[in-house]
Tab-separated table of C-alpha atoms in Angstrom:
chain	number	residue	atom	x	y	z
A	1	UNK	CA	-1.891	50.637	-18.630
A	2	UNK	CA	-1.264	53.984	-20.356
A	3	UNK	CA	-0.328	54.185	-24.022
A	4	UNK	CA	3.235	55.490	-24.284
A	5	UNK	CA	4.504	58.177	-26.631
A	6	UNK	CA	8.240	58.776	-27.013
A	7	UNK	CA	9.274	62.387	-27.661
A	8	UNK	CA	12.329	62.510	-29.933
A	9	UNK	CA	14.276	65.121	-31.879
A	10	UNK	CA	17.582	66.955	-32.079
A	11	UNK	CA	19.030	68.715	-29.018
A	12	UNK	CA	17.518	72.175	-28.439
A	13	UNK	CA	14.438	71.362	-30.546
A	14	UNK	CA	12.186	72.144	-27.567
A	15	UNK	CA	11.243	68.583	-26.618
A	16	UNK	CA	11.403	69.119	-22.857
A	17	UNK	CA	9.555	72.449	-23.111
A	18	UNK	CA	6.723	70.648	-24.896
A	19	UNK	CA	6.897	67.791	-22.387
A	20	UNK	CA	6.504	70.368	-19.600
A	21	UNK	CA	3.473	71.831	-21.336
A	22	UNK	CA	1.956	68.360	-21.712
A	23	UNK	CA	2.528	67.275	-18.157
A	24	UNK	CA	3.086	70.485	-16.174
A	25	UNK	CA	5.884	68.421	-14.615
A	26	UNK	CA	8.563	71.112	-14.524
A	27	UNK	CA	11.236	68.914	-16.063
A	28	UNK	CA	14.651	70.522	-16.463
A	29	UNK	CA	15.161	72.536	-19.620
A	30	UNK	CA	18.525	73.862	-20.759
A	31	UNK	CA	20.248	75.319	-23.814
A	32	UNK	CA	22.983	72.697	-23.908
A	33	UNK	CA	22.758	69.154	-25.314
A	34	UNK	CA	21.902	66.118	-23.186
A	35	UNK	CA	20.293	67.954	-20.266
A	36	UNK	CA	17.789	65.076	-20.223
A	37	UNK	CA	20.135	62.231	-19.285
A	38	UNK	CA	17.389	60.158	-17.694
A	39	UNK	CA	14.019	60.105	-19.454
A	40	UNK	CA	11.278	62.357	-18.117
A	41	UNK	CA	7.999	60.433	-17.884
A	42	UNK	CA	4.580	61.992	-17.415
A	43	UNK	CA	1.056	60.562	-17.404
A	44	UNK	CA	-1.313	63.045	-19.037
A	45	UNK	CA	-5.125	63.125	-18.763
A	46	UNK	CA	-6.735	63.126	-22.196
A	47	UNK	CA	-8.939	66.165	-22.944
A	48	UNK	CA	-12.375	64.695	-23.561
A	49	UNK	CA	-15.471	66.824	-24.359
A	50	UNK	CA	-17.672	63.699	-24.182
A	51	UNK	CA	-16.552	62.959	-20.627
A	52	UNK	CA	-17.068	66.590	-19.626
A	53	UNK	CA	-20.627	66.468	-21.008
A	54	UNK	CA	-21.367	63.217	-19.161
A	55	UNK	CA	-20.186	64.922	-15.973
A	56	UNK	CA	-22.589	67.809	-16.599
A	57	UNK	CA	-25.540	65.489	-17.207
A	58	UNK	CA	-24.965	62.852	-14.535
A	59	UNK	CA	-23.241	65.006	-11.877
A	60	UNK	CA	-21.208	62.151	-10.368
A	61	UNK	CA	-18.873	62.610	-7.420
A	62	UNK	CA	-15.896	61.729	-9.605
A	63	UNK	CA	-15.132	62.140	-13.288
A	64	UNK	CA	-12.000	60.179	-14.212
A	65	UNK	CA	-10.383	60.713	-17.614
A	66	UNK	CA	-8.329	58.193	-19.491
A	67	UNK	CA	-4.598	58.893	-19.743
A	68	UNK	CA	-1.674	58.756	-22.145
A	69	UNK	CA	2.003	58.635	-21.164
A	70	UNK	CA	4.780	60.753	-22.652
A	71	UNK	CA	8.474	59.867	-22.391
A	72	UNK	CA	10.992	62.639	-23.085
A	73	UNK	CA	14.500	61.449	-23.961
A	74	UNK	CA	17.624	63.491	-24.667
A	75	UNK	CA	18.253	64.897	-28.116
A	76	UNK	CA	19.546	62.492	-30.751
A	77	UNK	CA	22.580	63.475	-32.792
A	78	UNK	CA	24.379	62.002	-35.794
A	79	UNK	CA	26.051	58.817	-34.592
A	80	UNK	CA	23.457	58.172	-31.877
A	81	UNK	CA	22.922	54.609	-33.097
A	82	UNK	CA	26.634	53.988	-32.475
A	83	UNK	CA	26.532	55.509	-28.998
A	84	UNK	CA	27.378	59.146	-29.766
A	85	UNK	CA	25.932	61.423	-27.105
A	86	UNK	CA	24.767	58.352	-25.143
A	87	UNK	CA	22.557	57.634	-28.156
A	88	UNK	CA	22.191	53.877	-27.609
A	89	UNK	CA	20.921	54.506	-24.092
A	90	UNK	CA	18.419	57.102	-25.275
A	91	UNK	CA	17.195	54.958	-28.173
A	92	UNK	CA	16.668	52.106	-25.711
A	93	UNK	CA	14.316	54.318	-23.692
A	94	UNK	CA	11.893	54.615	-26.628
A	95	UNK	CA	11.866	51.018	-27.896
A	96	UNK	CA	8.948	50.148	-25.607
A	97	UNK	CA	6.846	53.169	-26.568
A	98	UNK	CA	3.784	52.863	-28.822
A	99	UNK	CA	4.180	56.097	-30.823
A	100	UNK	CA	7.084	58.373	-31.778
A	101	UNK	CA	6.478	62.125	-31.492
A	102	UNK	CA	9.250	63.889	-33.435
A	103	UNK	CA	9.681	67.511	-32.327
A	104	UNK	CA	11.186	69.591	-35.133
A	105	UNK	CA	12.527	73.052	-34.474
A	106	UNK	CA	11.027	75.767	-36.693
A	107	UNK	CA	12.163	78.883	-34.824
A	108	UNK	CA	15.269	81.048	-34.767
A	109	UNK	CA	16.694	82.532	-31.560
A	110	UNK	CA	20.231	83.450	-30.505
A	111	UNK	CA	19.374	82.371	-26.945
A	112	UNK	CA	19.172	78.716	-27.987
A	113	UNK	CA	21.876	77.778	-30.525
A	114	UNK	CA	21.049	75.154	-33.086
A	115	UNK	CA	23.258	72.045	-32.737
A	116	UNK	CA	23.905	71.919	-36.500
A	117	UNK	CA	24.839	74.625	-38.984
A	118	UNK	CA	21.705	76.742	-39.053
A	119	UNK	CA	18.019	75.904	-39.106
A	120	UNK	CA	16.897	73.402	-41.752
A	121	UNK	CA	13.868	71.264	-40.777
A	122	UNK	CA	14.271	68.767	-43.640
A	123	UNK	CA	17.925	68.083	-42.782
A	124	UNK	CA	17.124	67.946	-39.041
A	125	UNK	CA	14.414	65.340	-39.625
A	126	UNK	CA	16.695	63.267	-41.837
A	127	UNK	CA	19.466	63.240	-39.202
A	128	UNK	CA	17.119	61.798	-36.576
A	129	UNK	CA	15.401	59.378	-38.977
A	130	UNK	CA	18.768	58.071	-40.186
A	131	UNK	CA	19.745	57.229	-36.610
A	132	UNK	CA	16.479	55.355	-36.051
A	133	UNK	CA	17.046	53.348	-39.240
A	134	UNK	CA	20.653	52.549	-38.303
A	135	UNK	CA	19.581	51.490	-34.821
A	136	UNK	CA	17.012	49.106	-36.328
A	137	UNK	CA	19.572	47.676	-38.744
A	138	UNK	CA	21.858	46.951	-35.791
A	139	UNK	CA	19.171	45.097	-33.836
A	140	UNK	CA	18.065	43.185	-36.965
A	141	UNK	CA	21.646	42.075	-37.535
A	142	UNK	CA	21.812	40.606	-34.039
A	143	UNK	CA	18.431	38.947	-34.469
A	144	UNK	CA	19.499	37.441	-37.804
A	145	UNK	CA	22.459	35.687	-36.142
A	146	UNK	CA	20.124	34.169	-33.533
A	147	UNK	CA	17.627	32.981	-36.132
A	148	UNK	CA	20.295	31.511	-38.392
A	149	UNK	CA	21.560	29.398	-35.494
A	150	UNK	CA	18.030	28.176	-34.725
A	151	UNK	CA	17.271	27.473	-38.389
A	152	UNK	CA	20.405	25.293	-38.689
A	153	UNK	CA	19.075	22.966	-35.972
A	154	UNK	CA	15.671	22.634	-37.644
A	155	UNK	CA	13.650	25.467	-36.087
A	156	UNK	CA	10.976	26.014	-38.770
A	157	UNK	CA	9.685	29.287	-37.282
A	158	UNK	CA	13.203	30.731	-37.351
A	159	UNK	CA	13.654	29.619	-40.971
A	160	UNK	CA	10.338	31.250	-41.920
A	161	UNK	CA	11.272	34.506	-40.181
A	162	UNK	CA	14.626	34.953	-41.929
A	163	UNK	CA	13.200	36.095	-45.315
A	164	UNK	CA	11.085	38.685	-43.480
A	165	UNK	CA	14.169	40.073	-41.761
A	166	UNK	CA	15.976	40.186	-45.095
A	167	UNK	CA	13.125	42.120	-46.687
A	168	UNK	CA	13.046	44.644	-43.835
A	169	UNK	CA	16.831	45.068	-43.889
A	170	UNK	CA	16.721	45.740	-47.629
A	171	UNK	CA	13.995	48.349	-47.137
A	172	UNK	CA	15.845	50.082	-44.314
A	173	UNK	CA	19.031	50.183	-46.382
A	174	UNK	CA	17.026	52.030	-49.047
A	175	UNK	CA	15.940	54.594	-46.424
A	176	UNK	CA	12.414	53.195	-46.068
A	177	UNK	CA	10.746	52.764	-42.690
A	178	UNK	CA	9.670	49.232	-41.778
A	179	UNK	CA	6.070	50.405	-41.377
A	180	UNK	CA	6.069	51.504	-45.042
A	181	UNK	CA	6.956	48.036	-46.375
A	182	UNK	CA	3.439	46.545	-46.463
A	183	UNK	CA	4.199	43.839	-43.904
A	184	UNK	CA	1.510	41.227	-43.265
A	185	UNK	CA	0.211	40.299	-39.780
A	186	UNK	CA	2.340	37.140	-39.975
A	187	UNK	CA	5.410	39.197	-40.893
A	188	UNK	CA	4.796	41.409	-37.874
A	189	UNK	CA	4.618	38.344	-35.636
A	190	UNK	CA	8.126	37.384	-36.765
A	191	UNK	CA	9.347	40.883	-35.855
A	192	UNK	CA	7.848	41.048	-32.372
A	193	UNK	CA	11.094	40.186	-30.633
A	194	UNK	CA	13.023	43.108	-32.126
A	195	UNK	CA	10.728	46.083	-31.271
A	196	UNK	CA	11.722	48.081	-34.345
A	197	UNK	CA	11.599	51.856	-33.976
A	198	UNK	CA	10.680	52.270	-37.642
A	199	UNK	CA	7.577	50.097	-37.231
A	200	UNK	CA	6.008	52.508	-34.772
A	201	UNK	CA	3.331	55.064	-35.639
A	202	UNK	CA	4.940	58.455	-36.041
A	203	UNK	CA	4.047	62.141	-36.163
A	204	UNK	CA	5.806	65.504	-36.352
A	205	UNK	CA	5.409	68.394	-33.940
A	206	UNK	CA	6.438	71.711	-35.479
A	207	UNK	CA	7.834	73.782	-32.599
A	208	UNK	CA	7.171	77.314	-33.811
A	209	UNK	CA	7.736	80.938	-32.959
A	210	UNK	CA	4.734	83.252	-33.291
A	211	UNK	CA	6.162	84.601	-36.581
A	212	UNK	CA	6.260	81.043	-38.018
A	213	UNK	CA	2.836	80.030	-36.732
A	214	UNK	CA	0.896	81.519	-39.623
A	215	UNK	CA	3.024	80.041	-42.404
A	216	UNK	CA	6.701	80.867	-42.049
A	217	UNK	CA	9.229	79.216	-44.399
A	218	UNK	CA	10.541	76.646	-41.885
A	219	UNK	CA	7.030	75.471	-40.996
A	220	UNK	CA	6.097	75.244	-44.683
A	221	UNK	CA	9.233	73.180	-45.350
A	222	UNK	CA	8.248	70.734	-42.619
A	223	UNK	CA	4.686	70.531	-43.948
A	224	UNK	CA	6.038	69.637	-47.400
A	225	UNK	CA	8.218	66.909	-45.926
A	226	UNK	CA	5.329	65.572	-43.843
A	227	UNK	CA	3.171	65.357	-46.971
A	228	UNK	CA	5.936	63.414	-48.772
A	229	UNK	CA	6.229	61.023	-45.828
A	230	UNK	CA	2.473	60.680	-45.272
A	231	UNK	CA	3.045	61.804	-41.678
A	232	UNK	CA	0.749	64.057	-39.621
A	233	UNK	CA	2.191	67.356	-38.373
A	234	UNK	CA	0.909	69.259	-35.314
A	235	UNK	CA	1.919	72.950	-35.011
A	236	UNK	CA	2.771	74.171	-31.494
A	237	UNK	CA	4.120	77.342	-29.943
A	238	UNK	CA	6.268	75.468	-27.448
A	239	UNK	CA	7.218	78.309	-25.124
A	240	UNK	CA	3.680	79.682	-25.157
A	241	UNK	CA	2.197	76.260	-24.359
A	242	UNK	CA	4.491	75.922	-21.332
A	243	UNK	CA	3.487	79.400	-20.113
A	244	UNK	CA	-0.223	78.565	-20.499
A	245	UNK	CA	0.117	75.692	-18.036
A	246	UNK	CA	1.120	78.195	-15.341
A	247	UNK	CA	-2.091	80.227	-15.733
A	248	UNK	CA	-5.478	79.664	-14.158
A	249	UNK	CA	-8.235	78.218	-16.334
A	250	UNK	CA	-9.876	81.629	-16.851
A	251	UNK	CA	-6.552	83.352	-17.607
A	252	UNK	CA	-5.644	80.589	-20.048
A	253	UNK	CA	-8.944	80.930	-21.877
A	254	UNK	CA	-8.581	84.722	-22.093
A	255	UNK	CA	-5.008	84.458	-23.372
A	256	UNK	CA	-5.953	81.920	-26.049
A	257	UNK	CA	-8.847	84.091	-27.218
A	258	UNK	CA	-6.457	87.037	-27.568
A	259	UNK	CA	-4.427	84.898	-29.996
A	260	UNK	CA	-7.494	83.725	-31.911
A	261	UNK	CA	-7.152	80.148	-30.590
A	262	UNK	CA	-9.895	77.992	-29.085
A	263	UNK	CA	-7.724	75.532	-27.151
A	264	UNK	CA	-4.098	74.798	-26.280
A	265	UNK	CA	-2.128	73.151	-29.069
A	266	UNK	CA	-1.198	70.446	-26.584
A	267	UNK	CA	-4.807	69.216	-26.768
A	268	UNK	CA	-4.433	68.779	-30.529
A	269	UNK	CA	-1.215	66.839	-29.992
A	270	UNK	CA	-2.879	64.460	-27.543
A	271	UNK	CA	-5.840	63.894	-29.882
A	272	UNK	CA	-3.544	63.312	-32.862
A	273	UNK	CA	-1.495	60.848	-30.798
A	274	UNK	CA	-4.728	58.996	-30.065
A	275	UNK	CA	-5.649	58.990	-33.739
A	276	UNK	CA	-2.253	57.660	-34.798
A	277	UNK	CA	-2.565	54.852	-32.233
A	278	UNK	CA	-6.067	54.044	-33.588
A	279	UNK	CA	-7.636	54.221	-30.130
A	280	UNK	CA	-11.263	54.617	-29.062
A	281	UNK	CA	-12.689	55.702	-25.723
A	282	UNK	CA	-15.572	54.068	-23.881
A	283	UNK	CA	-17.194	55.037	-20.594
A	284	UNK	CA	-18.470	53.285	-17.486
A	285	UNK	CA	-20.891	54.606	-14.870
A	286	UNK	CA	-20.297	52.801	-11.583
A	287	UNK	CA	-21.675	54.213	-8.350
A	288	UNK	CA	-20.332	57.743	-7.846
A	289	UNK	CA	-17.881	57.626	-10.767
A	290	UNK	CA	-18.037	58.228	-14.506
A	291	UNK	CA	-14.801	56.976	-16.026
A	292	UNK	CA	-13.186	56.935	-19.454
A	293	UNK	CA	-11.199	53.957	-20.748
A	294	UNK	CA	-9.066	53.500	-23.847
A	295	UNK	CA	-8.757	50.477	-26.142
A	296	UNK	CA	-7.652	49.953	-29.757
A	297	UNK	CA	-10.419	50.256	-32.333
A	298	UNK	CA	-11.982	46.861	-32.992
A	299	UNK	CA	-11.433	45.555	-29.448
A	300	UNK	CA	-13.997	42.846	-28.554
A	301	UNK	CA	-16.193	43.460	-25.519
A	302	UNK	CA	-14.514	40.878	-23.209
A	303	UNK	CA	-11.093	42.464	-23.794
A	304	UNK	CA	-12.530	45.895	-23.049
A	305	UNK	CA	-14.073	44.515	-19.867
A	306	UNK	CA	-10.620	43.291	-18.915
A	307	UNK	CA	-9.356	46.882	-19.008
A	308	UNK	CA	-11.777	47.641	-16.185
A	309	UNK	CA	-10.979	44.479	-14.173
A	310	UNK	CA	-9.466	41.130	-15.105
A	311	UNK	CA	-12.380	39.289	-13.426
A	312	UNK	CA	-14.791	40.947	-15.862
A	313	UNK	CA	-12.976	39.447	-18.831
A	314	UNK	CA	-12.714	35.992	-17.263
A	315	UNK	CA	-16.392	35.854	-16.306
A	316	UNK	CA	-17.804	37.944	-19.165
A	317	UNK	CA	-21.480	37.306	-19.907
A	318	UNK	CA	-22.624	40.332	-21.926
A	319	UNK	CA	-22.204	44.069	-22.451
A	320	UNK	CA	-25.100	46.486	-22.143
A	321	UNK	CA	-24.473	49.434	-24.451
A	322	UNK	CA	-25.832	52.965	-24.296
A	323	UNK	CA	-25.040	55.450	-27.042
A	324	UNK	CA	-23.542	58.763	-25.980
A	325	UNK	CA	-25.866	60.706	-28.318
A	326	UNK	CA	-28.919	59.000	-26.789
A	327	UNK	CA	-27.824	59.942	-23.272
A	328	UNK	CA	-27.260	63.562	-24.258
A	329	UNK	CA	-30.641	63.682	-25.988
A	330	UNK	CA	-32.682	61.924	-23.283
A	331	UNK	CA	-30.781	63.080	-20.220
A	332	UNK	CA	-30.486	59.922	-18.095
A	333	UNK	CA	-29.790	56.174	-18.258
A	334	UNK	CA	-33.292	55.536	-16.898
A	335	UNK	CA	-34.907	57.309	-19.859
A	336	UNK	CA	-32.706	55.386	-22.299
A	337	UNK	CA	-33.902	52.159	-20.693
A	338	UNK	CA	-37.548	53.297	-20.874
A	339	UNK	CA	-37.079	54.038	-24.573
A	340	UNK	CA	-35.712	50.524	-25.163
A	341	UNK	CA	-32.413	51.857	-26.479
A	342	UNK	CA	-30.022	49.772	-24.420
A	343	UNK	CA	-28.311	47.222	-26.695
A	344	UNK	CA	-27.369	43.831	-25.272
A	345	UNK	CA	-24.199	42.550	-26.949
A	346	UNK	CA	-22.182	39.348	-26.675
A	347	UNK	CA	-18.551	38.333	-26.912
A	348	UNK	CA	-18.160	39.310	-30.587
A	349	UNK	CA	-19.229	42.916	-30.116
A	350	UNK	CA	-16.487	45.409	-31.042
A	351	UNK	CA	-16.237	48.562	-28.966
A	352	UNK	CA	-17.181	51.838	-30.660
A	353	UNK	CA	-15.928	55.270	-29.709
A	354	UNK	CA	-18.113	56.926	-27.022
A	355	UNK	CA	-19.931	53.706	-26.063
A	356	UNK	CA	-21.264	53.786	-22.493
A	357	UNK	CA	-20.945	50.234	-21.198
A	358	UNK	CA	-22.161	48.086	-18.358
A	359	UNK	CA	-20.426	44.715	-18.216
A	360	UNK	CA	-22.269	41.740	-16.795
A	361	UNK	CA	-20.000	38.964	-15.613
A	362	UNK	CA	-19.915	35.886	-13.432
A	363	UNK	CA	-17.934	36.407	-10.246
């Protein structure tokens, strides 16, 4: 299972250009609204220096990265929550994503007209966020009717959930996102059925021109808004990132160096998406393959084993843990074993980032 990120924003913000850079999928781009009628979906390998180093040390036949999935939907416009521009359909595409990536246009060009009256990142963000809030209010209203019916016939869980819905509705009506309301784990359980958009982790991508990249007024305006919201912002040169994907590795490196950059901005976006989802990566060495796996921080060892194979979770006995730093320092699993540095952990062990794991299980 890949973690899913939904790419949202106004029409002509550059969402599909950035999607193409992420996935090298060649999705259609156009300078008219709603060119992305059906969502574009791409599974992206996660850039991972730790995995690359393990490949150098162990020289396996295969090095398999973990992945993250990006879903590009058409631009959202005012009235999207009421179906304008096929908005309900597009909002439905992102309800089952884990993270919202909001692409905000911070560049001027006559070749790509802005759908509103001139470029204004703060207003553009507020248009999209308002539609997400309105969409959540609509789904909460429908859920309230269901719960009220259940509560009338004595359903205690439904009766307990109703005050939570009321609190969230009040917050949304004040322009607050559900995730900013300090909801408890029990509150979140009551909201599972509604898949609120405003409960999801969220970040901004500033789609920039080269003139904006080093601190233009539109980028600064978005940074100020992001600071007010407590939201991360990743700067990208969208068109440049898409062009980079068409170059060879050596040409890409040379081009980035000419711009004073060390890596594509897309790599930063993927890492920030990981951080927002609170994910960690662990590794397995099995036969000819070194492989990366992703789980939420705090995942217990049996659950992590289940990511590799369901039988490992069912028959879990123990996890044998090597530290990445020890392997880099000593050079081989055999030397780590000789040094007595392999930890044997039970069912309560929580996975740490860069753990190298061997799962022992009963078949």
